Short mmCIF file of C-alpha atoms in Angstrom, two decimals:
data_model
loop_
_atom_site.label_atom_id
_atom_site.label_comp_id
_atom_site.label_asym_id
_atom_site.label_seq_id
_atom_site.Cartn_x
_atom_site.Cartn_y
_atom_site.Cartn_z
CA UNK A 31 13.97 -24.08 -53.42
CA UNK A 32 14.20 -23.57 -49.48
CA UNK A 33 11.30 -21.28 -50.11
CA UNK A 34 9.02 -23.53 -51.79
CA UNK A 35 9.59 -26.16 -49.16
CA UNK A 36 8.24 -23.82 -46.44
CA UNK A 37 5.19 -22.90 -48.05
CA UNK A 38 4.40 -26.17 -48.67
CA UNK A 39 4.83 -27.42 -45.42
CA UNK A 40 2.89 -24.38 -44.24
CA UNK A 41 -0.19 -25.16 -46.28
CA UNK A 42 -0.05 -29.23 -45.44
CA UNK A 43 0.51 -28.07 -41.74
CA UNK A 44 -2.46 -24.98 -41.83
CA UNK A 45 -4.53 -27.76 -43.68
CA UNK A 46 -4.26 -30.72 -41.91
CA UNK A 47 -5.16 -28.61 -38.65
CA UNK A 48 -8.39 -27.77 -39.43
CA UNK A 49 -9.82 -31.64 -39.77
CA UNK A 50 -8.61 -31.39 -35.92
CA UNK A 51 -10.43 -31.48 -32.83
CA UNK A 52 -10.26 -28.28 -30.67
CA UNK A 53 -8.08 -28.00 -27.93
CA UNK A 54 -9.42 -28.29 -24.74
CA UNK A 55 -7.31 -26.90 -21.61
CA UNK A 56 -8.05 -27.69 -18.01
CA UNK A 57 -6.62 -25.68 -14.87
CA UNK A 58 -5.88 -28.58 -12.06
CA UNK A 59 -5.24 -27.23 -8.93
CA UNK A 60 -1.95 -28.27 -7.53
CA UNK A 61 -1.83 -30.22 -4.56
CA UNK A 62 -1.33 -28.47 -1.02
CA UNK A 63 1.19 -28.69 1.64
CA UNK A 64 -0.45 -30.12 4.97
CA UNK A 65 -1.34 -27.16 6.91
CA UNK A 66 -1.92 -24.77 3.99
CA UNK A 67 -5.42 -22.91 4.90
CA UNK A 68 -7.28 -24.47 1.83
CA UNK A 69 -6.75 -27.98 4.12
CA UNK A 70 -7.26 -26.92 7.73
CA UNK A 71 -10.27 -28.38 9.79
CA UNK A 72 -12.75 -26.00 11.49
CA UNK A 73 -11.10 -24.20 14.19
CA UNK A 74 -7.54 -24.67 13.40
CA UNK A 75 -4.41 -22.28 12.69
CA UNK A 76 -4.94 -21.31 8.71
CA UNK A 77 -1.65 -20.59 7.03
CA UNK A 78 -0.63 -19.36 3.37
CA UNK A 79 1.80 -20.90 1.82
CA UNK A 80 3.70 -19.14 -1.33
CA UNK A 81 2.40 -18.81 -4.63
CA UNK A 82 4.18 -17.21 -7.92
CA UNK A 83 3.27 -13.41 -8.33
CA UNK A 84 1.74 -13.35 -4.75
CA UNK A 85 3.35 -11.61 -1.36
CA UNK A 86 6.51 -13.11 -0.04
CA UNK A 87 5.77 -12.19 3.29
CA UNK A 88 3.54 -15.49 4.58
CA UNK A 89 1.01 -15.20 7.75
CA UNK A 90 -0.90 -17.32 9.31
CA UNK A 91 -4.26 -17.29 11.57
CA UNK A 92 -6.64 -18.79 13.57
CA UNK A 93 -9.74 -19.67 11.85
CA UNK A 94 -13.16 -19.78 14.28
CA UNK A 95 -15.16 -22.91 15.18
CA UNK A 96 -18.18 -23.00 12.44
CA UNK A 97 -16.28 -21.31 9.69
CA UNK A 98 -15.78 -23.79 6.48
CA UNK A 99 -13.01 -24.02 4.37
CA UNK A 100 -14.27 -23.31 0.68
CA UNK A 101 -11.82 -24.07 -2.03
CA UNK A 102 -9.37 -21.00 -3.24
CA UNK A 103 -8.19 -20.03 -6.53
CA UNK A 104 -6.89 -17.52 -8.42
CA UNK A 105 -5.67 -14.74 -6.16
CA UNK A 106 -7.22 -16.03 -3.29
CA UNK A 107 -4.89 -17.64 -0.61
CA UNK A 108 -8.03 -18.85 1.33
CA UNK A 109 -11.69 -18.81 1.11
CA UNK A 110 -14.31 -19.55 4.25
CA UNK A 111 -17.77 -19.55 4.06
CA UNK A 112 -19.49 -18.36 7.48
CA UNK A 113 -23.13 -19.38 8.81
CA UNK A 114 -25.80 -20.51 6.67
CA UNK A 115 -29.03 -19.77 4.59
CA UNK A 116 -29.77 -16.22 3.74
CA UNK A 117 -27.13 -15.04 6.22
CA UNK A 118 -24.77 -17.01 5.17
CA UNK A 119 -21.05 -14.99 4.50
CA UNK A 120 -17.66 -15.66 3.10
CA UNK A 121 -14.24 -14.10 3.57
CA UNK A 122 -11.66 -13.82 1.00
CA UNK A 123 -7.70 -13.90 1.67
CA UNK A 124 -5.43 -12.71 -1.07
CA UNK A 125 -2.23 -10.84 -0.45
CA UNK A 126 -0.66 -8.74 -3.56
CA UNK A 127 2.86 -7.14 -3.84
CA UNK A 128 3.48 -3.61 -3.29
CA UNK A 129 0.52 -1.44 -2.11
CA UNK A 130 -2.21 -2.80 -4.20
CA UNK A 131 -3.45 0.70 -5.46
CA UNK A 132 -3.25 2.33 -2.17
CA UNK A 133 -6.34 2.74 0.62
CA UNK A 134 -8.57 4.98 -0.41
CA UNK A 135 -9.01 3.56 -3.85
CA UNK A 136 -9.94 0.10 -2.21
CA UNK A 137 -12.01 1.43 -0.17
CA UNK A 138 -13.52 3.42 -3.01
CA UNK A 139 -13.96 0.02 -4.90
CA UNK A 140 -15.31 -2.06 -2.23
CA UNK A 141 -17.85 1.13 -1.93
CA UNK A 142 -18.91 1.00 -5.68
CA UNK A 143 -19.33 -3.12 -4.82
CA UNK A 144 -22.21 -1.91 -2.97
CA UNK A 145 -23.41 1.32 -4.93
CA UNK A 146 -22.04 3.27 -2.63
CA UNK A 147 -20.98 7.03 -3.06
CA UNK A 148 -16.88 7.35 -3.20
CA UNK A 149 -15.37 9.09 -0.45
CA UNK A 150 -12.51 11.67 -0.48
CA UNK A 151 -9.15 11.84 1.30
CA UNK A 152 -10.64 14.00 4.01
CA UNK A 153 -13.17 10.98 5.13
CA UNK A 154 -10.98 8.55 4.93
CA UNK A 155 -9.45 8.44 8.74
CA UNK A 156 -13.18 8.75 10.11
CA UNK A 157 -13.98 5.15 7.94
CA UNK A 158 -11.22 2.93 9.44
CA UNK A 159 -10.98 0.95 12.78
CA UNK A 160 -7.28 -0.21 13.45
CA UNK A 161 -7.36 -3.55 15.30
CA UNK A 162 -3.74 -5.19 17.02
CA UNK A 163 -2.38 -8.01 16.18
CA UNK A 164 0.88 -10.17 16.44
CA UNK A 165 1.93 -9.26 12.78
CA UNK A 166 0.67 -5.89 13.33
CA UNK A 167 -2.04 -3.35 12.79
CA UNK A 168 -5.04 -3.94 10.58
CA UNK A 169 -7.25 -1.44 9.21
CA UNK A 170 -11.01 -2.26 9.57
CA UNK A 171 -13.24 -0.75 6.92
CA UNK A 172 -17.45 -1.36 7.64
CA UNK A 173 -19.41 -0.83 4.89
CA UNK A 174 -23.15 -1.54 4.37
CA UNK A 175 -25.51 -0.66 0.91
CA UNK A 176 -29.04 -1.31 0.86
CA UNK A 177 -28.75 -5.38 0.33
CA UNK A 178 -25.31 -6.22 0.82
CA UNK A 179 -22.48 -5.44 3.22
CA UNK A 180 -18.42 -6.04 3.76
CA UNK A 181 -15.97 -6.01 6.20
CA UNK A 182 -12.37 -5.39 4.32
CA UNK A 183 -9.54 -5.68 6.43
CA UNK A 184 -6.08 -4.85 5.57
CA UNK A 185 -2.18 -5.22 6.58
CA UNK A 186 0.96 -4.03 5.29
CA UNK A 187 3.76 -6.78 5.87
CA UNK A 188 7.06 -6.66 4.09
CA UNK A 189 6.22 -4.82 0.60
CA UNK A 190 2.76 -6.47 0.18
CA UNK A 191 -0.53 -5.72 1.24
CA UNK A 192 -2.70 -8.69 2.90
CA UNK A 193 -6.74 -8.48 2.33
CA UNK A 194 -9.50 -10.03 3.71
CA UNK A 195 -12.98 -9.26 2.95
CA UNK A 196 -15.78 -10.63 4.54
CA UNK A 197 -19.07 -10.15 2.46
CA UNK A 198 -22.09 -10.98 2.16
CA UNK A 199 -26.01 -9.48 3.53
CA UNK A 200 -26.04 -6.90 6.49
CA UNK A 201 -27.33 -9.13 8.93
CA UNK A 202 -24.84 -12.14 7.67
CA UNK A 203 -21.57 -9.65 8.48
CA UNK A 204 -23.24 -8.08 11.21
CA UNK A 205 -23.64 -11.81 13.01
CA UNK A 206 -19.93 -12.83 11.61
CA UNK A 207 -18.58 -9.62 13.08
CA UNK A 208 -17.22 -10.85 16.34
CA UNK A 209 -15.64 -14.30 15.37
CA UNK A 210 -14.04 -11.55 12.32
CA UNK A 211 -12.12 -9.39 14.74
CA UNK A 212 -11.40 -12.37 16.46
CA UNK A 213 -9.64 -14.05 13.69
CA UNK A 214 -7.99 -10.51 12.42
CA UNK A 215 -6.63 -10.40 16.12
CA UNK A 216 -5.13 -13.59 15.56
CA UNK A 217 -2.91 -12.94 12.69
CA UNK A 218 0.98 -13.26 12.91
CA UNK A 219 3.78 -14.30 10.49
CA UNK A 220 4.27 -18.20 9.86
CA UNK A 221 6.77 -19.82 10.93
#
């Protein structure tokens, strides 16, 4: 008898469904702390606040005069977009747990981006700049294919890796190159 009951309540419940509308589902973006680097004005201290599955570790920066916030989702911690028109570039912040698949596949990535050859092990220490900072040493990687180029900087804080890759045409990273050191010199842990 139990059985009979389910099955029909199974076939009024399958049936009934499909006179139904589709369900629609929406991602809202949940509101920021003041201060969080999605929210800061141009020229202002950026800072990333904690999000589920991201780094622990948290750092904060110093984002140049010119540079525009762009909205960040996803991974991302913090987006900027840099200049305008044709040269126009953006940077990307996300931070991951662990080592993120290690250098040298990153870098091999980020070369593919821009049909680039990859590079082996031996190459690898000739392709990086290291550049100080108050939260410690990042490693620098220029790369330039035949329309498009990248500067992908990384730092190791705490059992996660930090990235930020700043992409776009070669003349576009070449001109945001400066105020991009600049800003990597500036990072250090919030608080």
């Amino acid at each position: 008898m139990l059985m009979k009951k389910l099955i029909v309540v199974a076939t009024v419940l399958v049936l009934g469904g499909c006179s139904r509308e589709p369900v629609s589902s929406y991602r809202v973006e949940k509101e920021q702390p003041a201060g969080h680097a999605g929210h800061e004005g141009h020229g202002h201290a950026g800072h990333a606040g904690h999000d589920h599955g991201a780094a622990s570790a948290e750092l904060a920066w110093n984002a140049p005069q010119g540079w525009k916030t762009a909205p960040s989702s996803g991974m991302r911690r913090a987006s900027y977009l840099i200049g305008a028109g044709r040269d126009q570039t953006e940077l990307s912040v996300i931070a991951l747990e662990g080592g993120a698949g290690g250098e040298l596949a990153n870098l091999n990535r980020w070369r593919s981006q821009l049909g680039l050859e990859p590079i082996g092990p031996e190459e690898l220490d000739s392709s990086v700049k290291t550049i100080k900072s108050p939260a410690g040493s990042v490693r620098v990687f220029r790369l330039a294919g035949a329309e498009a180029a990248m500067a992908a900087a990384k730092i190791e804080l705490e059992g996660s890796t930090w990235f930020f890759k700043l992409s776009g045409g070669p003349r576009g990273v070449d001109a945001a190159w400066p105020q991009f050191e600049g800003f990597l010199r500036s990072l250090r842990r919030a608080g």
